[in-house]
mmCIF file of C-alpha atoms in Angstrom:
data_model
loop_
_atom_site.group_PDB
_atom_site.id
_atom_site.type_symbol
_atom_site.label_atom_id
_atom_site.label_comp_id
_atom_site.label_asym_id
_atom_site.label_seq_id
_atom_site.Cartn_x
_atom_site.Cartn_y
_atom_site.Cartn_z
ATOM 1 C CA MET A 1 119.462 96.949 110.176
ATOM 2 C CA LYS A 2 116.875 95.351 107.700
ATOM 3 C CA PHE A 3 116.037 97.400 104.586
ATOM 4 C CA GLU A 4 112.109 97.292 105.556
ATOM 5 C CA THR A 5 113.035 98.799 108.836
ATOM 6 C CA ILE A 6 114.990 101.690 107.325
ATOM 7 C CA ILE A 7 112.122 102.303 104.858
ATOM 8 C CA GLY A 8 109.628 102.256 107.859
ATOM 9 C CA ILE A 9 111.744 105.001 109.707
ATOM 10 C CA ALA A 10 112.055 107.091 106.637
ATOM 11 C CA MET A 11 108.269 107.084 106.087
ATOM 12 C CA LYS A 12 107.718 108.074 109.779
ATOM 13 C CA ILE A 13 110.078 111.209 109.714
ATOM 14 C CA PRO A 14 107.670 113.424 107.627
ATOM 15 C CA THR A 15 104.859 112.407 109.977
ATOM 16 C CA GLN A 16 106.962 113.218 112.967
ATOM 17 C CA THR A 17 107.749 116.709 111.443
ATOM 18 C CA ARG A 18 103.907 117.289 111.290
ATOM 19 C CA LEU A 19 103.395 116.149 114.768
ATOM 20 C CA SER A 20 105.887 118.708 115.950
ATOM 21 C CA GLN A 21 104.155 121.348 113.917
ATOM 22 C CA ILE A 22 100.855 120.515 115.727
ATOM 23 C CA LYS A 23 102.529 120.633 119.078
ATOM 24 C CA GLU A 24 103.999 123.978 118.434
ATOM 25 C CA ALA A 25 101.020 125.688 116.888
ATOM 26 C CA LEU A 26 98.183 124.167 118.537
ATOM 27 C CA GLY A 27 99.580 123.740 122.023
ATOM 28 C CA PRO A 28 97.109 126.009 123.797
ATOM 29 C CA THR A 29 94.020 124.316 121.971
ATOM 30 C CA LEU A 30 95.369 120.877 122.913
ATOM 31 C CA LYS A 31 96.081 121.864 126.446
ATOM 32 C CA SER A 32 92.504 123.275 126.946
ATOM 33 C CA LEU A 33 91.079 120.035 125.511
ATOM 34 C CA GLY A 34 93.361 117.853 127.591
ATOM 35 C CA LEU A 35 94.719 116.060 124.603
ATOM 36 C CA ARG A 36 98.075 115.033 123.132
ATOM 37 C CA PRO A 37 98.877 114.227 119.532
ATOM 38 C CA ARG A 38 100.421 110.893 118.929
ATOM 39 C CA LEU A 39 101.746 108.961 116.024
ATOM 40 C CA CYS A 40 99.748 105.830 115.252
ATOM 41 C CA ASP A 41 98.212 103.675 112.599
ATOM 42 C CA VAL A 42 95.162 105.096 110.806
ATOM 43 C CA ARG A 43 93.310 103.088 108.274
ATOM 44 C CA GLY A 44 96.484 100.918 107.624
ATOM 45 C CA GLY A 45 99.062 103.835 107.248
ATOM 46 C CA PRO A 46 100.852 106.287 109.412
ATOM 47 C CA GLY A 47 98.820 108.930 110.977
ATOM 48 C CA ILE A 48 98.078 111.153 113.968
ATOM 49 C CA ARG A 49 95.450 110.803 116.690
ATOM 50 C CA PHE A 50 94.644 112.791 119.703
ATOM 51 C CA HIS A 51 94.293 111.236 123.243
ATOM 52 C CA ASP A 52 94.481 112.311 126.706
ATOM 53 C CA ASP A 53 97.494 111.150 128.969
ATOM 54 C CA GLU A 54 95.853 108.178 130.206
ATOM 55 C CA ARG A 55 94.433 107.174 126.840
ATOM 56 C CA GLN A 56 90.966 106.938 128.308
ATOM 57 C CA VAL A 57 89.491 109.821 126.129
ATOM 58 C CA TRP A 58 90.058 110.544 122.548
ATOM 59 C CA SER A 59 89.072 113.058 119.879
ATOM 60 C CA SER A 60 87.182 111.837 116.878
ATOM 61 C CA ALA A 61 89.384 114.131 114.733
ATOM 62 C CA MET A 62 92.305 112.264 113.174
ATOM 63 C CA ILE A 63 94.935 112.761 110.419
ATOM 64 C CA MET A 64 95.803 110.180 107.726
ATOM 65 C CA THR A 65 99.462 111.040 106.531
ATOM 66 C CA PHE A 66 99.633 108.836 103.537
ATOM 67 C CA ASN A 67 101.960 111.380 101.916
ATOM 68 C CA THR A 68 105.282 109.969 103.345
ATOM 69 C CA ARG A 69 107.350 111.565 100.580
ATOM 70 C CA SER A 70 107.510 115.189 101.608
ATOM 71 C CA TYR A 71 107.246 117.250 104.815
ATOM 72 C CA SER A 72 104.175 119.282 103.653
ATOM 73 C CA TRP A 73 100.579 118.690 104.399
ATOM 74 C CA ASP A 74 99.801 118.073 100.876
ATOM 75 C CA GLU A 75 97.580 114.974 100.301
ATOM 76 C CA CYS A 76 97.172 114.385 103.894
ATOM 77 C CA ILE A 77 93.522 113.655 104.985
ATOM 78 C CA LEU A 78 91.866 115.310 108.002
ATOM 79 C CA CYS A 79 88.870 113.187 109.291
ATOM 80 C CA TRP A 80 86.614 114.060 112.076
ATOM 81 C CA GLY A 81 83.891 111.469 113.234
ATOM 82 C CA LYS A 82 80.396 112.664 113.640
ATOM 83 C CA ILE A 83 79.872 111.298 117.074
ATOM 84 C CA GLU A 84 76.899 112.141 119.431
ATOM 85 C CA SER A 85 77.173 111.563 123.103
ATOM 86 C CA PHE A 86 74.182 111.130 125.634
ATOM 87 C CA GLU A 87 74.245 111.273 129.358
ATOM 88 C CA VAL A 88 73.211 108.154 131.046
ATOM 89 C CA GLY A 89 72.559 108.516 134.800
ATOM 90 C CA ASP A 90 73.905 111.034 137.068
ATOM 91 C CA ASN A 91 77.455 109.850 137.717
ATOM 92 C CA GLY A 92 79.221 110.718 134.543
ATOM 93 C CA TRP A 93 78.416 107.871 132.337
ATOM 94 C CA LYS A 94 77.856 108.580 128.444
ATOM 95 C CA PHE A 95 76.577 106.473 125.443
ATOM 96 C CA PHE A 96 78.141 107.468 122.185
ATOM 97 C CA CYS A 97 76.393 107.067 118.707
ATOM 98 C CA GLU A 98 78.725 107.213 115.720
ATOM 99 C CA TYR A 99 77.919 108.231 112.259
ATOM 100 C CA ALA A 100 79.738 108.461 108.941
ATOM 101 C CA PRO A 101 82.996 110.624 109.261
ATOM 102 C CA GLU A 102 83.572 113.606 107.318
ATOM 103 C CA GLU A 103 86.928 114.188 105.432
ATOM 104 C CA ASP A 104 89.040 116.992 103.973
ATOM 105 C CA THR A 105 92.133 116.817 101.984
ATOM 106 C CA LEU A 106 94.809 119.210 103.378
ATOM 107 C CA GLY A 107 96.993 121.373 100.977
ATOM 108 C CA LYS A 108 100.656 122.463 100.921
ATOM 109 C CA ASP A 109 99.902 125.598 103.011
ATOM 110 C CA ALA A 110 100.828 124.631 106.498
ATOM 111 C CA LYS A 111 99.247 127.624 108.253
ATOM 112 C CA TRP A 112 95.843 126.809 106.452
ATOM 113 C CA ALA A 113 96.231 122.967 107.318
ATOM 114 C CA LEU A 114 96.929 123.729 110.980
ATOM 115 C CA ALA A 115 93.948 125.990 111.218
ATOM 116 C CA GLN A 116 91.719 123.340 109.660
ATOM 117 C CA ILE A 117 92.934 120.825 112.206
ATOM 118 C CA LYS A 118 92.408 123.254 115.060
ATOM 119 C CA ALA A 119 88.822 123.858 113.907
ATOM 120 C CA ALA A 120 88.284 120.015 113.668
ATOM 121 C CA LEU A 121 89.570 119.477 117.265
ATOM 122 C CA ARG A 122 87.246 122.222 118.674
ATOM 123 C CA ALA A 123 84.090 120.870 116.712
ATOM 124 C CA SER A 124 84.723 117.178 117.435
ATOM 125 C CA ASN A 125 83.375 115.351 120.486
ATOM 126 C CA LEU A 126 85.687 113.851 123.120
ATOM 127 C CA VAL A 127 84.921 110.132 123.211
ATOM 128 C CA TYR A 128 85.425 107.531 125.962
ATOM 129 C CA TYR A 129 87.270 104.498 124.868
ATOM 130 C CA LYS A 130 85.329 101.295 125.120
ATOM 131 C CA ASP A 131 86.950 100.156 128.230
ATOM 132 C CA HIS A 132 86.555 103.428 129.831
ATOM 133 C CA PRO A 133 84.818 102.971 133.353
ATOM 134 C CA ARG A 134 82.013 105.248 132.487
ATOM 135 C CA ARG A 135 81.256 104.443 128.995
ATOM 136 C CA ALA A 136 77.740 102.818 128.502
ATOM 137 C CA THR A 137 78.198 100.258 125.733
ATOM 138 C CA SER A 138 74.622 99.270 125.734
ATOM 139 C CA PHE A 139 72.060 101.074 123.637
ATOM 140 C CA ASP A 140 69.180 99.668 125.600
ATOM 141 C CA LEU A 141 70.631 100.873 128.905
ATOM 142 C CA TYR A 142 70.412 104.472 127.573
ATOM 143 C CA CYS A 143 67.008 103.913 126.107
ATOM 144 C CA VAL A 144 65.662 102.456 129.417
ATOM 145 C CA TYR A 145 67.146 105.514 131.343
ATOM 146 C CA ASP A 146 65.601 107.802 128.781
ATOM 147 C CA GLU A 147 62.171 106.183 129.465
ATOM 148 C CA LEU A 148 62.626 106.178 133.142
ATOM 149 C CA LEU A 149 63.109 109.921 133.103
ATOM 150 C CA LYS A 150 59.567 110.364 131.934
ATOM 151 C CA VAL A 151 58.457 108.296 134.963
ATOM 152 C CA ARG A 152 60.550 109.750 137.543
ATOM 153 C CA GLU A 153 62.633 112.659 136.233
ATOM 154 C CA PHE A 154 64.029 113.880 139.549
ATOM 155 C CA ALA A 155 65.384 110.484 140.995
ATOM 156 C CA THR A 156 69.226 110.082 141.095
ATOM 157 C CA TYR A 157 70.352 107.447 138.728
ATOM 158 C CA THR A 158 73.594 105.622 139.028
ATOM 159 C CA CYS A 159 75.289 103.360 136.459
ATOM 160 C CA SER A 160 77.862 100.627 137.095
ATOM 161 C CA LYS A 161 79.605 97.973 135.483
ATOM 162 C CA LEU A 162 78.700 94.236 135.760
ATOM 163 C CA GLU A 163 80.913 91.227 134.978
ATOM 164 C CA ASP A 164 78.774 90.585 131.716
ATOM 165 C CA GLY A 165 76.671 93.620 131.474
ATOM 166 C CA GLU A 166 75.642 97.092 132.888
ATOM 167 C CA ARG A 167 73.473 98.272 135.700
ATOM 168 C CA LEU A 168 71.243 101.204 136.208
ATOM 169 C CA SER A 169 69.961 101.740 139.744
ATOM 170 C CA PHE A 170 68.037 104.411 141.627
ATOM 171 C CA GLU A 171 66.243 105.010 144.926
ATOM 172 C CA ASP A 172 62.560 106.146 144.608
ATOM 173 C CA GLU A 173 61.080 108.645 147.000
ATOM 174 C CA PHE A 174 59.559 105.862 149.174
ATOM 175 C CA GLY A 175 63.073 104.655 150.028
ATOM 176 C CA HIS A 176 62.897 101.486 147.685
ATOM 177 C CA GLU A 177 65.976 100.432 145.812
ATOM 178 C CA TRP A 178 65.752 99.668 142.096
ATOM 179 C CA THR A 179 68.307 97.896 139.767
ATOM 180 C CA ILE A 180 67.968 97.333 136.133
ATOM 181 C CA ASP A 181 70.617 94.945 134.800
ATOM 182 C CA ILE A 182 71.079 94.778 131.114
ATOM 183 C CA LYS A 183 72.928 91.605 130.047
ATOM 184 C CA GLN A 184 73.065 90.971 126.197
ATOM 185 C CA ASP A 185 69.567 91.150 125.022
ATOM 186 C CA GLN A 186 67.827 90.734 128.518
ATOM 187 C CA ALA A 187 66.815 93.114 131.280
ATOM 188 C CA THR A 188 66.377 91.951 134.928
ATOM 189 C CA ILE A 189 64.637 94.554 137.320
ATOM 190 C CA SER A 190 64.968 93.961 140.880
ATOM 191 C CA LEU A 191 63.178 95.817 143.723
ATOM 192 C CA ASP A 192 64.646 95.862 147.154
ATOM 193 C CA GLY A 193 67.084 92.899 146.129
ATOM 194 C CA GLU A 194 64.024 90.760 144.827
ATOM 195 C CA LEU A 195 63.144 89.930 141.392
ATOM 196 C CA PHE A 196 60.561 92.238 140.019
ATOM 197 C CA LEU A 197 60.552 91.714 136.223
ATOM 198 C CA VAL A 198 62.538 90.166 133.462
ATOM 199 C CA ARG A 199 61.930 91.258 129.956
ATOM 200 C CA PRO A 200 63.680 91.634 126.544
ATOM 201 C CA ALA A 201 66.124 94.624 126.980
ATOM 202 C CA LYS A 202 64.620 96.177 123.876
ATOM 203 C CA LYS A 203 61.128 96.625 125.666
ATOM 204 C CA HIS A 204 62.360 100.117 126.997
ATOM 205 C CA GLU A 205 58.795 101.714 127.261
ATOM 206 C CA HIS A 206 57.325 98.553 128.705
ATOM 207 C CA ILE A 207 59.988 98.225 131.411
ATOM 208 C CA ALA A 208 59.560 101.901 132.281
ATOM 209 C CA ARG A 209 55.734 101.666 132.380
ATOM 210 C CA GLN A 210 55.860 98.701 134.646
ATOM 211 C CA ILE A 211 58.207 100.483 137.146
ATOM 212 C CA GLY A 212 55.924 103.399 137.047
ATOM 213 C CA LYS A 213 52.761 101.437 137.776
ATOM 214 C CA GLN A 214 54.513 99.978 140.957
ATOM 215 C CA LEU A 215 55.605 103.576 141.959
ATOM 216 C CA GLU A 216 51.949 104.506 141.567
ATOM 217 C CA ALA A 217 50.821 101.748 143.723
ATOM 218 C CA PHE A 218 53.454 102.799 146.443
ATOM 219 C CA SER A 219 52.157 106.451 146.023
ATOM 220 C CA ALA A 220 48.526 105.262 146.839
ATOM 221 C CA GLY A 221 49.636 103.451 149.924
ATOM 222 C CA GLY A 222 49.876 100.064 148.254
ATOM 223 C CA LEU A 223 52.334 97.280 148.394
ATOM 224 C CA LYS A 224 54.494 95.550 145.770
ATOM 225 C CA LEU A 225 52.541 94.374 142.770
#
């Protein structure tokens, strides 16, 4: 066995011991959140992250275990991201906005360190991975949805993936089908399968306003604008 491999294994053993402590002390908390602690690389060094079984959802709390010389929590760093989630549509999609994370250095007292980790797990949001089937990656998709709620709050909005973008769709009270496709910086709006409007995706208010005008026309007994 190569010397570098032996060193690598030796460095992991303290982290594995801490992992066992987490499983034993925080088992009920992890079960309620649907998470498992896992050894992984965190900022270029050994660490612990928390995922679900399918690795589709993760906690923004993580631990950097740079102290590989002892089995204590001394010098380990608890980090939890400030991540806000926003509902997009009515079929479970979310958009996540990440802010600068907070950090706290853990000490030698294992009971105190584990209590801090537990608190961070409960306070941290659960985040969809970027390839999660219900994660909205487009900020414009979320903003258009938010503006549309001001036009038609009680419609049922559905999000879906496109090959090169994301789609928001709904049926209005007149039985018309609307789709808003966000691809890169462009929004393409279709009404009953026909092109209705093409605008820069960042024109959130304008897009919602134009859809609102068409809905007003339908309400007055008019046809497509």
